[in-house]
Tab-separated table of C-alpha atoms in Angstrom:
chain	number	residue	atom	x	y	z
A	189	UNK	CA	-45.486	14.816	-1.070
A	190	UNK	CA	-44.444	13.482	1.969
A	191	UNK	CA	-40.556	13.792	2.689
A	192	UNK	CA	-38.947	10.812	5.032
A	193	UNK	CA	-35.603	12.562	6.067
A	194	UNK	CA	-34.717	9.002	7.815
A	195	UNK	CA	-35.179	6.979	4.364
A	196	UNK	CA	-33.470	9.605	2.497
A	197	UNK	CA	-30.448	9.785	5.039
A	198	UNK	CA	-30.206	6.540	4.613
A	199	UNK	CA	-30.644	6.026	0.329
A	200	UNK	CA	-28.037	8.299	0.224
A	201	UNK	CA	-24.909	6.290	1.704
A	202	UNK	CA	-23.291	3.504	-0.686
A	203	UNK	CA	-24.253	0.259	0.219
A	204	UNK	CA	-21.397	-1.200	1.191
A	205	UNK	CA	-20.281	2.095	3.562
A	206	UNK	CA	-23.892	1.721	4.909
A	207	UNK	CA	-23.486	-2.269	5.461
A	208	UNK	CA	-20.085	-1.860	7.234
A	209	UNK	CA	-21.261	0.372	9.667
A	210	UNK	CA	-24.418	-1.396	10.285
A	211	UNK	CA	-22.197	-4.771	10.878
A	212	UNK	CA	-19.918	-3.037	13.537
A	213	UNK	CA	-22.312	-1.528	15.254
A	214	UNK	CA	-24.173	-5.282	15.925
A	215	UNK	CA	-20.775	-6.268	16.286
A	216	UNK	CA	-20.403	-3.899	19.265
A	217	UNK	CA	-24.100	-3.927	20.306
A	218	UNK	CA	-23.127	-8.187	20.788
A	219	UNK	CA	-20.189	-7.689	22.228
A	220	UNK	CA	-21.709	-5.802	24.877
A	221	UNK	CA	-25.088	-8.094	25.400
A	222	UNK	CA	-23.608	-11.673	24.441
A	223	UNK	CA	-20.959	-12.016	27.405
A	224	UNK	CA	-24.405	-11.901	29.770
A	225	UNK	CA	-25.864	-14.245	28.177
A	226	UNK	CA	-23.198	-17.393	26.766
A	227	UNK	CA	-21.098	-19.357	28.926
A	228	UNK	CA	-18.071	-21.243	29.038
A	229	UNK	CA	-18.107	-25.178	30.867
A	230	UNK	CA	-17.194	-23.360	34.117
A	231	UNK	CA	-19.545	-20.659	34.239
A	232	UNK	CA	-17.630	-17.816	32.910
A	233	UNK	CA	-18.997	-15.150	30.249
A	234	UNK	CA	-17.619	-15.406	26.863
A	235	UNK	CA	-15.919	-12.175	26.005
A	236	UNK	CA	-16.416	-12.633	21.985
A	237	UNK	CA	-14.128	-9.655	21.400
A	238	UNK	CA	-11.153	-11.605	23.250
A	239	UNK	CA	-12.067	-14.441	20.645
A	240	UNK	CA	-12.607	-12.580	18.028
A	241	UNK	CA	-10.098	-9.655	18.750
A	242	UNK	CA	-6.346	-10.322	17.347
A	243	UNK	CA	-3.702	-12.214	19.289
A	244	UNK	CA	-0.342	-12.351	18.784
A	245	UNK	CA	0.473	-15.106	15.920
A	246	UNK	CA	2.424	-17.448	18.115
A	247	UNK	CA	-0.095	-16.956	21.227
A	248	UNK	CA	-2.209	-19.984	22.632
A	249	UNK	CA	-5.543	-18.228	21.491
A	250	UNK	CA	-4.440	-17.249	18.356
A	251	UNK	CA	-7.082	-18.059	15.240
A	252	UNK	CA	-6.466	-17.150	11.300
A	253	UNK	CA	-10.266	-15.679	11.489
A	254	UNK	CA	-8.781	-13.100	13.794
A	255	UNK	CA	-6.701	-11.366	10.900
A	256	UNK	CA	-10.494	-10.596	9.800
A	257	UNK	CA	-12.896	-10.311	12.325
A	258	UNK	CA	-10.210	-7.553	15.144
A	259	UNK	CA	-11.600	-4.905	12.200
A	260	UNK	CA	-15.012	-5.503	13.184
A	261	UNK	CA	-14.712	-5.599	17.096
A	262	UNK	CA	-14.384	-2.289	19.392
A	263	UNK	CA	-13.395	-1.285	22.768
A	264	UNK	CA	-16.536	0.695	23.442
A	265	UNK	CA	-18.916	3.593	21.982
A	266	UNK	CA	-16.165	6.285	21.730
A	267	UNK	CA	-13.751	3.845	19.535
A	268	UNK	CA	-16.944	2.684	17.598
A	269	UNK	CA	-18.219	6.257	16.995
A	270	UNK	CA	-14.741	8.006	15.331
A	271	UNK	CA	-14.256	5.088	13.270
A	272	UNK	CA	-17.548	4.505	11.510
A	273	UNK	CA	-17.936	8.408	11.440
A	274	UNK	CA	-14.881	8.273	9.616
A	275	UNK	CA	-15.925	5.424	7.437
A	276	UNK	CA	-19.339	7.384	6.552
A	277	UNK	CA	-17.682	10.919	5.808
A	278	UNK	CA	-14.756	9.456	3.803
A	279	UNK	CA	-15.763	5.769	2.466
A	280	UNK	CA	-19.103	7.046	1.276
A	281	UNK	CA	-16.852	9.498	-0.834
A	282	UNK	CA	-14.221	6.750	-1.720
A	283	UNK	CA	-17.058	4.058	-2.779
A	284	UNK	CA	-19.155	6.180	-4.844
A	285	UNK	CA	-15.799	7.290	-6.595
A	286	UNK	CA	-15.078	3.506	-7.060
A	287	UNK	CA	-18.123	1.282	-6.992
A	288	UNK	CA	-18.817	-0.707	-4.220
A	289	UNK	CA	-17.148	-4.005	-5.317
A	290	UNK	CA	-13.268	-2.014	-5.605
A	291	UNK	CA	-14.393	-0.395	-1.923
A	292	UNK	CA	-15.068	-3.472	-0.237
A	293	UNK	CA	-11.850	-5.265	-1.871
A	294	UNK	CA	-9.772	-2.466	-0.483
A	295	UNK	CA	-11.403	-1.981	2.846
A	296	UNK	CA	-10.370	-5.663	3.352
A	297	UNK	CA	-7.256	-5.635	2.177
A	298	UNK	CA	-6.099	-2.526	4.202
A	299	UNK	CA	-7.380	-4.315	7.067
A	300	UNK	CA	-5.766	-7.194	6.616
A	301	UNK	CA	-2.619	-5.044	5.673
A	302	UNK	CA	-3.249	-3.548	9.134
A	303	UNK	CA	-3.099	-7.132	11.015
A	304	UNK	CA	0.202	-8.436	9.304
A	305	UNK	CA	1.864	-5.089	9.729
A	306	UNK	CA	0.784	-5.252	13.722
A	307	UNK	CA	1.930	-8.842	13.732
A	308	UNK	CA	4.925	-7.980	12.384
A	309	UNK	CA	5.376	-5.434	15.416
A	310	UNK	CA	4.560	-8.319	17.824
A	311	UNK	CA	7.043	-10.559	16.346
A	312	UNK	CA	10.208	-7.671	16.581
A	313	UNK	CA	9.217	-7.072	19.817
A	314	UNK	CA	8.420	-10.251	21.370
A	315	UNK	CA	11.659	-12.272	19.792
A	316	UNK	CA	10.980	-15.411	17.333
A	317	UNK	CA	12.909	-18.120	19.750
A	318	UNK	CA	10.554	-20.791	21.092
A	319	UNK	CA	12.366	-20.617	24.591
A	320	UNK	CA	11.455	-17.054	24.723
A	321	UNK	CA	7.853	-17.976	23.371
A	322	UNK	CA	7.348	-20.575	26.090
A	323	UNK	CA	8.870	-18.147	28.711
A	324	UNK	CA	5.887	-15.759	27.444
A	325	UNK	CA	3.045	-18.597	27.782
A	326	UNK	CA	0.233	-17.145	28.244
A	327	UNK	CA	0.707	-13.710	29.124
A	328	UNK	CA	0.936	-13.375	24.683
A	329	UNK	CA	-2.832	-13.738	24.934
A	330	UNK	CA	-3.295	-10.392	27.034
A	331	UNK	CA	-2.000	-8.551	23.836
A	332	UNK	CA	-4.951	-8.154	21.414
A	333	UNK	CA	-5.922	-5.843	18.674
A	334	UNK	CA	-9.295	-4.534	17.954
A	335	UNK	CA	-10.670	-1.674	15.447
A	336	UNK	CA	-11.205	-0.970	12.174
A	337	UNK	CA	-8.600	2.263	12.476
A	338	UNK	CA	-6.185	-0.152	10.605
A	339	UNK	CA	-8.855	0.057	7.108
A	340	UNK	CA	-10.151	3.545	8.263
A	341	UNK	CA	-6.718	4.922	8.139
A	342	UNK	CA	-6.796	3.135	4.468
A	343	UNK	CA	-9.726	4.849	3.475
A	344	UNK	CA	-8.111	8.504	4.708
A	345	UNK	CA	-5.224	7.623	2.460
A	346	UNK	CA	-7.011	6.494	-0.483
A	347	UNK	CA	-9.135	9.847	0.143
A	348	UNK	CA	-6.452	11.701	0.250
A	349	UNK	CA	-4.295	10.229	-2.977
A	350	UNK	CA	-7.994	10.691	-4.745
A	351	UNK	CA	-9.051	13.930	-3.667
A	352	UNK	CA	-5.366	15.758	-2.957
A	353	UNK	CA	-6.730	18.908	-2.660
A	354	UNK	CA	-9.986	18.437	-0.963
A	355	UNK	CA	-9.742	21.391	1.902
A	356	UNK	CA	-10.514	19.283	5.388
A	357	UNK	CA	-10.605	20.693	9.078
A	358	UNK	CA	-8.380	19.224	11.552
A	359	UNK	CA	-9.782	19.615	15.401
A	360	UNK	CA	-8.912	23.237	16.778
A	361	UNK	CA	-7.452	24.414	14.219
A	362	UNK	CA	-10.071	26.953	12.310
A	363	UNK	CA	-7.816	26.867	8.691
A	364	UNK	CA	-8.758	24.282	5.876
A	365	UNK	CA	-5.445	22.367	5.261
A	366	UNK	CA	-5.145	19.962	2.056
A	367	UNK	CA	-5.907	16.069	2.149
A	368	UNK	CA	-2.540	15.084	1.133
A	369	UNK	CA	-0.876	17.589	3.633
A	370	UNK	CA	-3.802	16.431	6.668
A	371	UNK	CA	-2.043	12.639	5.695
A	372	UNK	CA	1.167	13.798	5.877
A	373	UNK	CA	0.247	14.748	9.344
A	374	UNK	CA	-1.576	11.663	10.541
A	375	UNK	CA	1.275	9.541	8.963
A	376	UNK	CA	4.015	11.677	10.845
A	377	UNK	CA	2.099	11.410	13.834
A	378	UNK	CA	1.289	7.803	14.078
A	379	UNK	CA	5.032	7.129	13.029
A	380	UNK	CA	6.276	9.194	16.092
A	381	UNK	CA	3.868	7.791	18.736
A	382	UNK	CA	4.628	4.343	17.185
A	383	UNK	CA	8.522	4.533	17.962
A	384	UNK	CA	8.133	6.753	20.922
A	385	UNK	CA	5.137	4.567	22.477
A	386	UNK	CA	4.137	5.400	26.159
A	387	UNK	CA	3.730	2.437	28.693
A	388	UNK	CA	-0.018	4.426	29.068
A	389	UNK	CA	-0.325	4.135	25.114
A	390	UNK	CA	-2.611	1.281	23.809
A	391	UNK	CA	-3.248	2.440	20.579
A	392	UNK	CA	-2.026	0.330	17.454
A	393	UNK	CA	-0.189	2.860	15.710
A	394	UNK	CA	2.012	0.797	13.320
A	395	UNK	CA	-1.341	-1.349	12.500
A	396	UNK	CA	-2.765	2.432	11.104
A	397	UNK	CA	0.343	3.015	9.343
A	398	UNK	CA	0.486	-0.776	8.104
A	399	UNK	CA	-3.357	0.156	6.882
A	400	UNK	CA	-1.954	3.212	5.093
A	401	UNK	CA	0.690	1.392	3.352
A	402	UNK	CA	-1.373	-1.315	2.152
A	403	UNK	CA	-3.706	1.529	0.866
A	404	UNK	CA	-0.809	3.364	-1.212
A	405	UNK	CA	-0.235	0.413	-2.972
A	406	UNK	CA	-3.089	-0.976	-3.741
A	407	UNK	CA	-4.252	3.001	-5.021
A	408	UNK	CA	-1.300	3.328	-6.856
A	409	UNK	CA	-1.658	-0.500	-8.455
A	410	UNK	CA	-5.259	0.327	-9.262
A	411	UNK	CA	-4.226	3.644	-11.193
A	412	UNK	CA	-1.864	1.930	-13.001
A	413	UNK	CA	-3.951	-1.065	-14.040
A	414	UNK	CA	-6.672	1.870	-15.177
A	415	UNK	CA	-4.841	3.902	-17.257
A	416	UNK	CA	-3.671	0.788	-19.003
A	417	UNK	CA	-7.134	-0.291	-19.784
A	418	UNK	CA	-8.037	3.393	-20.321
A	419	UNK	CA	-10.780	3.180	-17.244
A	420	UNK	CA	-10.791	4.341	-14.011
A	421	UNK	CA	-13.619	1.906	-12.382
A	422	UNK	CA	-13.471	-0.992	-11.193
């Protein structure tokens, strides 16, 4: 009998956890080839993760597909690599616990959850008066999101609230700690770096809590609704 290990890797990851990381990574192998190739009328490469990337709600370049499309953009092979590891150690787990049609629902959602919590961010710190808008102009467009840490963040939580007592290893330290204790952590950390953010700092860190709160919600809705209908699947 032969044995394909590639096929078999590959069988054994949900389809849409294997699909999701398959999109972002042509997402990021484009973003990286495309700008070479397209053009804008004066001659200048298109940088599809500026379009596609999320701006600020009342910036110039601001689209409604961007409250989708940020999740699937990233800012090189480092930011790519921790999220979709993330996605295959924890969404695999997460989607064969819920089927793929819940996992995809929430995946979105959290995302999504992400974008309006980091818009909401924008808006507090930006001000909401349109003399202060216009006074902005166009430097608004230099602020733009990109990841999917917002709906990875969503799928640690829902691992977590699922699997409370799963042991998990956080980097250099050699003891298991508990899923809900390792998102305690995370939350607690984002949270800090969030109100205490650097001038150096360009993470989103109140789009990975926003994707975390989105994510308790929608867990705790979907228990609810299941032990109503006496079912836990979606």
């Amino acid at each position: 009998m032969m044995f394909n290990a590639k096929r078999d890797f590959l069988h054994g990851i949900p389809p849409v956890t294997k699909n999701l990381i398959i999109i972002n990574l042509l997402c990021w192998l484009a973003s990286i080839t495309l700008p070479s190739i397209l053009r804008n009328s004066i001659g200048e490469p298109i940088d599809i993760s500026y379009w596609l990337g999320l701006h600020y709600i009342q910036a110039p370049d601001f689209r409604p597909y961007q409250m989708v499309t940020y999740m699937f953009m990233h800012a090189g092979f480092t930011h790519l690599f921790f999220n979709m590891f993330a996605v295959y150690m924890f969404g695999r787990i997460v989607e064969s616990t819920w089927g793929p049609k819940r996992f995809l629902i929430f995946y979105t959602i959290t995302g999504i959850g992400a974008a309006i919590v980091q818009q909401i961010t924008w808006f507090m710190a930006f001000g909401t008066s349109l003399s202060e808008i216009a006074a902005l102009g166009n430097l608004l467009n230099g602020m733009i999101t990109i990841g999917a840490s917002g709906a990875v963040f969503g799928i640690l939580l829902a691992f977590a609230m699922l699997y409370p007592n799963a042991p998990l290893f956080l980097m250099f330290i050699p003891v298991p700690i508990k899923a809900k204790y390792m998102m305690i952590i995370y939350g607690i950390i984002e949270l800090t770096s969030g109100v205490y953010n650097s001038a150096s700092d360009n993470v989103a860190h109140f789009a990975h809590l926003g994707g975390m709160l989105f994510g308790y919600f929608l867990v705790r809705y979907w228990k609810q609704k299941d032990n109503q209908n006496g079912r836990f699947f979606f």
